[in-house]
Short mmCIF file of N, CA and C in Angstrom, two decimals:
data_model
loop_
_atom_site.label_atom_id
_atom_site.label_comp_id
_atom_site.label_asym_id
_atom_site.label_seq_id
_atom_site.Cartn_x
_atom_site.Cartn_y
_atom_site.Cartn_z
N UNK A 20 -18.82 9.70 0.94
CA UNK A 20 -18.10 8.86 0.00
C UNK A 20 -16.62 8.89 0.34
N UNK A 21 -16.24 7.71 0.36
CA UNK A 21 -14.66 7.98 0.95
C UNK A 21 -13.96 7.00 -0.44
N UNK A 22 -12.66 7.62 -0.63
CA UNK A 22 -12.31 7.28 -1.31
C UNK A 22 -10.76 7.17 -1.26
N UNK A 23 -9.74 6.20 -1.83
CA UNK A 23 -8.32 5.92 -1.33
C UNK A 23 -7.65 6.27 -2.80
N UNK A 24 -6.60 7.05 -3.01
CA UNK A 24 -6.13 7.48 -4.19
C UNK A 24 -4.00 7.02 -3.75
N UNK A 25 -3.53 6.18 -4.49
CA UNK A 25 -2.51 6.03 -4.60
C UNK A 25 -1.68 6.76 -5.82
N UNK A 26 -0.38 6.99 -5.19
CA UNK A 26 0.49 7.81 -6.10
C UNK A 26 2.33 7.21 -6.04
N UNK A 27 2.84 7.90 -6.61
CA UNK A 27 4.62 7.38 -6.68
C UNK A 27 4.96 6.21 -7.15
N UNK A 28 3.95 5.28 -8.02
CA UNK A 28 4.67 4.37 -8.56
C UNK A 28 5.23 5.08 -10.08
N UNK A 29 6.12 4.15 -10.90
CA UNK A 29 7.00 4.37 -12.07
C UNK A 29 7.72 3.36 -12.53
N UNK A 30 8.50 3.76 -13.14
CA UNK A 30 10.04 2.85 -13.75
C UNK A 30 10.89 3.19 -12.97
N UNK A 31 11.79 2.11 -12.33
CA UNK A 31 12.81 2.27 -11.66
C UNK A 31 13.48 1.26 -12.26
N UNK A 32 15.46 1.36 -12.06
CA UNK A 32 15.85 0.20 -12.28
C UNK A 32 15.77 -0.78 -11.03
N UNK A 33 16.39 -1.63 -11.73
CA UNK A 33 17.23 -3.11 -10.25
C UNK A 33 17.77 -1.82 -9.20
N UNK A 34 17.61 -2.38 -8.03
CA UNK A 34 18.48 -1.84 -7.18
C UNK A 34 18.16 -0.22 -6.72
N UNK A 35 17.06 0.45 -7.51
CA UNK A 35 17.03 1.75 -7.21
C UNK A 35 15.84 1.68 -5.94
N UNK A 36 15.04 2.95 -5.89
CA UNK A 36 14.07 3.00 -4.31
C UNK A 36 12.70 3.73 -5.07
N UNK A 37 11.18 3.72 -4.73
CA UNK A 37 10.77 4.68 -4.91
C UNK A 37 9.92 4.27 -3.53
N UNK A 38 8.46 5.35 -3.46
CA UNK A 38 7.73 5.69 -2.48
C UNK A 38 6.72 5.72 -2.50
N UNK A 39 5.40 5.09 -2.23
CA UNK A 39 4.34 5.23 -2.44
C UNK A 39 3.54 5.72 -1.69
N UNK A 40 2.46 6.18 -2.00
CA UNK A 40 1.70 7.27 -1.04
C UNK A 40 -0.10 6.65 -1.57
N UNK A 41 -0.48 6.52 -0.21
CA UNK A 41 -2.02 6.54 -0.30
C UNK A 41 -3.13 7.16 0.79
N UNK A 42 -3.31 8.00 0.14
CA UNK A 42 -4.33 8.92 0.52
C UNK A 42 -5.43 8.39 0.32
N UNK A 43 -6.30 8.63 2.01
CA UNK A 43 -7.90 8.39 1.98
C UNK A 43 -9.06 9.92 2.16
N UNK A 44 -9.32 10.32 1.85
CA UNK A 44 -10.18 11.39 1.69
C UNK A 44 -11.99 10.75 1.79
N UNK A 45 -12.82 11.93 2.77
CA UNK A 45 -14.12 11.66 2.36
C UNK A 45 -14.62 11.98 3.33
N UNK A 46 -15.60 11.55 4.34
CA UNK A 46 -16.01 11.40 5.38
C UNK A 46 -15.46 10.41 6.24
N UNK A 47 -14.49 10.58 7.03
CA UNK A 47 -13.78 9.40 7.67
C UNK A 47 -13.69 9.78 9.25
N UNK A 48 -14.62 8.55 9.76
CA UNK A 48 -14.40 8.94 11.52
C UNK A 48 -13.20 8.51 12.08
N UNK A 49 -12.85 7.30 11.49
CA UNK A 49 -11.58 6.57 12.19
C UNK A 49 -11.17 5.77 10.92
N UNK A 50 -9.36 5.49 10.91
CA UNK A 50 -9.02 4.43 10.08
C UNK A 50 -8.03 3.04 10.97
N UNK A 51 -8.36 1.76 10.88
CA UNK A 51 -7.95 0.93 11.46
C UNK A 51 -7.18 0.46 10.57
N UNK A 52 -6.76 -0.86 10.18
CA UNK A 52 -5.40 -1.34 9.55
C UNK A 52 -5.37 -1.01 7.86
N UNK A 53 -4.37 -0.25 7.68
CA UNK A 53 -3.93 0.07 6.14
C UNK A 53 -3.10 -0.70 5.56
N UNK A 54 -3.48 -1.51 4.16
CA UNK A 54 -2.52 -2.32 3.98
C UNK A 54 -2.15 -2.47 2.57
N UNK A 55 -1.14 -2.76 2.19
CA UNK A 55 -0.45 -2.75 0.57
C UNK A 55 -0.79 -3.78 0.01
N UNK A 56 -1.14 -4.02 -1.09
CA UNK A 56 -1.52 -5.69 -1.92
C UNK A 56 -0.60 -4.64 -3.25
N UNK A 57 -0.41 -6.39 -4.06
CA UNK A 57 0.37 -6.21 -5.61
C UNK A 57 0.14 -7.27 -6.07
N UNK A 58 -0.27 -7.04 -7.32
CA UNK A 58 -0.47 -8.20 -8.31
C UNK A 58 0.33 -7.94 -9.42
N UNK A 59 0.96 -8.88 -9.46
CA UNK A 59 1.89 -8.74 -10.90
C UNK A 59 0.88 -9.78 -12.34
N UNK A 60 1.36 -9.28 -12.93
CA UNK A 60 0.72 -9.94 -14.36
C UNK A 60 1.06 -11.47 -14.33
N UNK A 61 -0.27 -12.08 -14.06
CA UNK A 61 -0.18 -13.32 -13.83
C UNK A 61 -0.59 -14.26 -13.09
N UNK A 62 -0.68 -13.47 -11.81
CA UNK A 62 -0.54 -14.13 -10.71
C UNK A 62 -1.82 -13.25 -9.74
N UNK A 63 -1.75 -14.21 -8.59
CA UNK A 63 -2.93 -13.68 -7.61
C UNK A 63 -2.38 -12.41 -7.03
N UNK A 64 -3.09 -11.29 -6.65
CA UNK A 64 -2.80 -10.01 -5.24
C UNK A 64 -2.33 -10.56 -4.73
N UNK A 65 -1.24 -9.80 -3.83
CA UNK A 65 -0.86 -10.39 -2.32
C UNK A 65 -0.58 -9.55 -1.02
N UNK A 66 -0.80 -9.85 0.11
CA UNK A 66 -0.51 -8.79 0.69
C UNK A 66 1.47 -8.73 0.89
N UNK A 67 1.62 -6.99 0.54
CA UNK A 67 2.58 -7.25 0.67
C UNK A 67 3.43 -6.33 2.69
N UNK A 68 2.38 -5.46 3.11
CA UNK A 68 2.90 -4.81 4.03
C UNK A 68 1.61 -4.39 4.76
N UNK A 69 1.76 -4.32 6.27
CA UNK A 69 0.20 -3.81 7.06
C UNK A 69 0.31 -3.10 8.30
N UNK A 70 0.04 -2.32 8.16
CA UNK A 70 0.18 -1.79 9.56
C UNK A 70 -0.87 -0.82 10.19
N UNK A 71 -1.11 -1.37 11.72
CA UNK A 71 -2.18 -1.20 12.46
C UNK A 71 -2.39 0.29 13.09
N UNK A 72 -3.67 0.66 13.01
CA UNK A 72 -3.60 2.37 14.14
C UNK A 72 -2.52 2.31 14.91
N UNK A 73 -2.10 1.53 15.51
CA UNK A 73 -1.15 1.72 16.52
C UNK A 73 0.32 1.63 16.36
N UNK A 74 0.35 1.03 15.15
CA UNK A 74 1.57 1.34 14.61
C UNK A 74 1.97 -0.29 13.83
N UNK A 75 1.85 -1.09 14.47
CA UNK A 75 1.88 -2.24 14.39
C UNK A 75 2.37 -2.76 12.87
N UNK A 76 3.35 -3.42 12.25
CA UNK A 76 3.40 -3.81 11.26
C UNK A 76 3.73 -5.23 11.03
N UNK A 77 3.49 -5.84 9.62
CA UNK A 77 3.95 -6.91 9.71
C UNK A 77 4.08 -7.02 7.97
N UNK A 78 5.20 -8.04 7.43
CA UNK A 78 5.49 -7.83 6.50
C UNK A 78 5.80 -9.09 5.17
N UNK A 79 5.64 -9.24 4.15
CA UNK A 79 5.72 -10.65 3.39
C UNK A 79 7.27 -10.72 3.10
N UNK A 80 7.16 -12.27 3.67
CA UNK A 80 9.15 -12.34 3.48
C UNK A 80 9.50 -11.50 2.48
N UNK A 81 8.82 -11.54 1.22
CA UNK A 81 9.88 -11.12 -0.06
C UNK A 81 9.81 -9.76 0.14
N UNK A 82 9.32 -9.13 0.73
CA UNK A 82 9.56 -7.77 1.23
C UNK A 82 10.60 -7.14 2.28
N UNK A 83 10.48 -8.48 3.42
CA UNK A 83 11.33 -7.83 4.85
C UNK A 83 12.78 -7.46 4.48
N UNK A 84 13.32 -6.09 5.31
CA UNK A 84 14.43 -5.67 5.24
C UNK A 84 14.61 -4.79 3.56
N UNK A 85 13.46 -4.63 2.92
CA UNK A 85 13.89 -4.09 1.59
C UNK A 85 12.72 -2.70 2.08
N UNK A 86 11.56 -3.37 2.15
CA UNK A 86 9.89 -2.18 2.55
C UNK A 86 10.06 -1.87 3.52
N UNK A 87 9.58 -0.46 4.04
CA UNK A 87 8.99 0.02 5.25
C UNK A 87 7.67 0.78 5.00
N UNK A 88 6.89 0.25 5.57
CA UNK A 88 5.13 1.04 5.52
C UNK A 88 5.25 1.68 6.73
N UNK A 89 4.55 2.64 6.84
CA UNK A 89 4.24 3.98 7.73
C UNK A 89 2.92 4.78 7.49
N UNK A 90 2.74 5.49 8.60
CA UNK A 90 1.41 6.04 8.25
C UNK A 90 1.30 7.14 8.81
N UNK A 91 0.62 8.41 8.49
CA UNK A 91 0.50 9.47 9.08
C UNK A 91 -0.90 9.88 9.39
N UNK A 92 -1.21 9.70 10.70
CA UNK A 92 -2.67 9.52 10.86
C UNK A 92 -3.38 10.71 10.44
N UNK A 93 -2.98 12.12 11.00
CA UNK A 93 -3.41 13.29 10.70
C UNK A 93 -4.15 13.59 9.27
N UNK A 94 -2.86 13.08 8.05
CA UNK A 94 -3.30 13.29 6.96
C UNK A 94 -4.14 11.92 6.25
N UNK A 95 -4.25 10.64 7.28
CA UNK A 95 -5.62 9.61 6.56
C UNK A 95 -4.38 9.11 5.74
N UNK A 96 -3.24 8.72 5.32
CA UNK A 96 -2.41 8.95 4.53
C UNK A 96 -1.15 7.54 5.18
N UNK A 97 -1.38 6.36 4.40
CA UNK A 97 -0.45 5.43 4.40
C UNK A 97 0.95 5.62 3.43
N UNK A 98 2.26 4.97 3.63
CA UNK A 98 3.02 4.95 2.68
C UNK A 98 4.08 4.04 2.61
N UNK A 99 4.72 3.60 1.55
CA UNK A 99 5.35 2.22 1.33
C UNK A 99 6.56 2.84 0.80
N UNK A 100 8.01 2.59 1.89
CA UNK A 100 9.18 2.72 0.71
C UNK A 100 9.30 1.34 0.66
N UNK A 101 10.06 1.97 -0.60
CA UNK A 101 11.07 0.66 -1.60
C UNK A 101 12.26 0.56 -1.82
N UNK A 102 12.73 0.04 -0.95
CA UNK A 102 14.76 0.17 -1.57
C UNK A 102 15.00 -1.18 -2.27
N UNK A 103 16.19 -0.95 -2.79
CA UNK A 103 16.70 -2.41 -3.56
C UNK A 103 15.93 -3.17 -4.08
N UNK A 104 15.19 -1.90 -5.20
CA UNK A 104 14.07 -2.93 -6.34
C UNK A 104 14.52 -3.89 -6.96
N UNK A 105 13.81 -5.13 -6.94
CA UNK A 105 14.44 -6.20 -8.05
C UNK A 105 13.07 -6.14 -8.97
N UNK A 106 13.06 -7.31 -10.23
CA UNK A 106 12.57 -6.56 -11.56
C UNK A 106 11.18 -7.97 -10.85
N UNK A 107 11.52 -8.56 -10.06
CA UNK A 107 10.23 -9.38 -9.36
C UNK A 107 9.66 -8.65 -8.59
N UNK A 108 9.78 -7.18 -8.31
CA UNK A 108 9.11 -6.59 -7.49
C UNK A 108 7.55 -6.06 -8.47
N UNK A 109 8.09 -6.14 -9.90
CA UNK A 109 7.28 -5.19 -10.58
C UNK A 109 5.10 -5.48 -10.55
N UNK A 110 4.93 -4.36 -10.56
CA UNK A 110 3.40 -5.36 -10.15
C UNK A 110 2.66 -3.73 -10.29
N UNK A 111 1.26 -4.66 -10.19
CA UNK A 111 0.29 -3.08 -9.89
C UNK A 111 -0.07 -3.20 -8.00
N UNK A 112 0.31 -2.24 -7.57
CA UNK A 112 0.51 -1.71 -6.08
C UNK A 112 -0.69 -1.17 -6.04
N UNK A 113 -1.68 -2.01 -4.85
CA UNK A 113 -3.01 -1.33 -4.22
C UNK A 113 -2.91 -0.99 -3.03
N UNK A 114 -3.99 -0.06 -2.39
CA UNK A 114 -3.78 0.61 -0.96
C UNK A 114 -5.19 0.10 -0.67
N UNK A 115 -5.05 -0.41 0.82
CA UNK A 115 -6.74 -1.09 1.38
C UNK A 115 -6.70 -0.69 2.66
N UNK A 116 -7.58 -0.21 3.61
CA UNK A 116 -7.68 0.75 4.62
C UNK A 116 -9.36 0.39 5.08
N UNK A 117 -9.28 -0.11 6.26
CA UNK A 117 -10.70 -0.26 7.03
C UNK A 117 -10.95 0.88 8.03
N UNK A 118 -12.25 1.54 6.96
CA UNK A 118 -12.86 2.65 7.17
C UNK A 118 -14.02 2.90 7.77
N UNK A 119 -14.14 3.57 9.02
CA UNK A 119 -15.57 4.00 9.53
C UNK A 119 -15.76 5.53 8.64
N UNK A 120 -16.25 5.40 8.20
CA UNK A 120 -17.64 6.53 7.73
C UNK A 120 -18.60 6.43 7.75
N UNK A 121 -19.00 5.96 9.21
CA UNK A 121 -20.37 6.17 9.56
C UNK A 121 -20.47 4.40 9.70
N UNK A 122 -20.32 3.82 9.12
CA UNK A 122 -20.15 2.13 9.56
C UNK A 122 -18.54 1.57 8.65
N UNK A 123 -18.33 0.82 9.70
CA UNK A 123 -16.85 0.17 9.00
C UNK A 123 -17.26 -0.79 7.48
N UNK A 124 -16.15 -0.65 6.89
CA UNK A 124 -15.76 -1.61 5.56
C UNK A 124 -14.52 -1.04 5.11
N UNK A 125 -14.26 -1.89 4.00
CA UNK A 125 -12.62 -1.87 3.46
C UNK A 125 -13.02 -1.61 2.72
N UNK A 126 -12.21 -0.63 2.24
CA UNK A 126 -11.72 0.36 1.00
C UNK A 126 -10.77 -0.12 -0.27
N UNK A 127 -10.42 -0.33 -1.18
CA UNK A 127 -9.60 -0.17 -2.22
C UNK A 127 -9.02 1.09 -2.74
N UNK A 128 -7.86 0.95 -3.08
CA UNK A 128 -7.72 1.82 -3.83
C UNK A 128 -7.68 1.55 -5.48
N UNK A 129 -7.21 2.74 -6.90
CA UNK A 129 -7.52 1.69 -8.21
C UNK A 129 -6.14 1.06 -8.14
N UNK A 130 -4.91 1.89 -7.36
CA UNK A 130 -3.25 0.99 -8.32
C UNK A 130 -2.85 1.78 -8.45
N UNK A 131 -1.57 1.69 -8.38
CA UNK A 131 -0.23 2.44 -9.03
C UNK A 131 0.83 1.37 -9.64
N UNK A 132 0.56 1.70 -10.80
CA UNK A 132 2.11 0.31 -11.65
C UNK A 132 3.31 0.99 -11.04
N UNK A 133 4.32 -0.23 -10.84
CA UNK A 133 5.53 0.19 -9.98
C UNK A 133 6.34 -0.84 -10.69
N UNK A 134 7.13 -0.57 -12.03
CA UNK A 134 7.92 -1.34 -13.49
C UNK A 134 9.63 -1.49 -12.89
N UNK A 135 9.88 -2.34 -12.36
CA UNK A 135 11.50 -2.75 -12.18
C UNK A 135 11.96 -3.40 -13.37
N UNK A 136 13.02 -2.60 -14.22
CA UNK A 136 13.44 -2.66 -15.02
C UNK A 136 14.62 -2.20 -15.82
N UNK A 137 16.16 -2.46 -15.88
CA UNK A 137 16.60 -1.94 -16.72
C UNK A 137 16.67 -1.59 -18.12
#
């Protein structure tokens, strides 16, 4: 059973940073592209950041130059900073990761709310 657990979202104001962390745990032979989605109240998921085993990233305009995603293969373990939150950033933050454990499929994680707000 493999399973993806996200952490570090909160309240931040305008303009502040936080960090998100998603951990995959379980039986995992290999992980191929890990990627960030957010849905804000309202509106569809989206992807917001992705990046490949190899390092590879690519990123949604309203993100570039603010996000950096990274990954630490050792620990199965993706992560998203955030600088210069604006209060349109605010949303529930998912972690999705295509997983062999024993045959490939994509993973979810449940969310981390991430509230831009003064």
């Amino acid at each position: 059973q493999v399973q993806l657990v996200e952490s570090g979202g909160g309240l931040v104001q305008p303009g502040g940073s936080l960090r998100l962390s998603c951990a995959a745990s379980g039986t995992i032979f290999s992980i191929n592209a890990m990627t960030w989605y957010r849905q804000a109240p309202g509106k569809e998921r989206e992807l917001v950041a992705t990046i490949t085993s190899g390092g590879s990233t690519n990123y949604a305009d309203s993100v570039k130059g603010r996000f950096t995603i990274s990954r630490e293969n050792a620990k199965n373990t993706v992560y998203l900073q955030m600088n210069s939150l604006k209060p349109e950033d605010t949303a529930v933050y998912y972690c999705n990761a295509n997983i062999d454990s024993g045959r490939w499929r994509v993973y979810w994680g449940p969310g981390t709310q991430v509230t831009v707000s003064s």
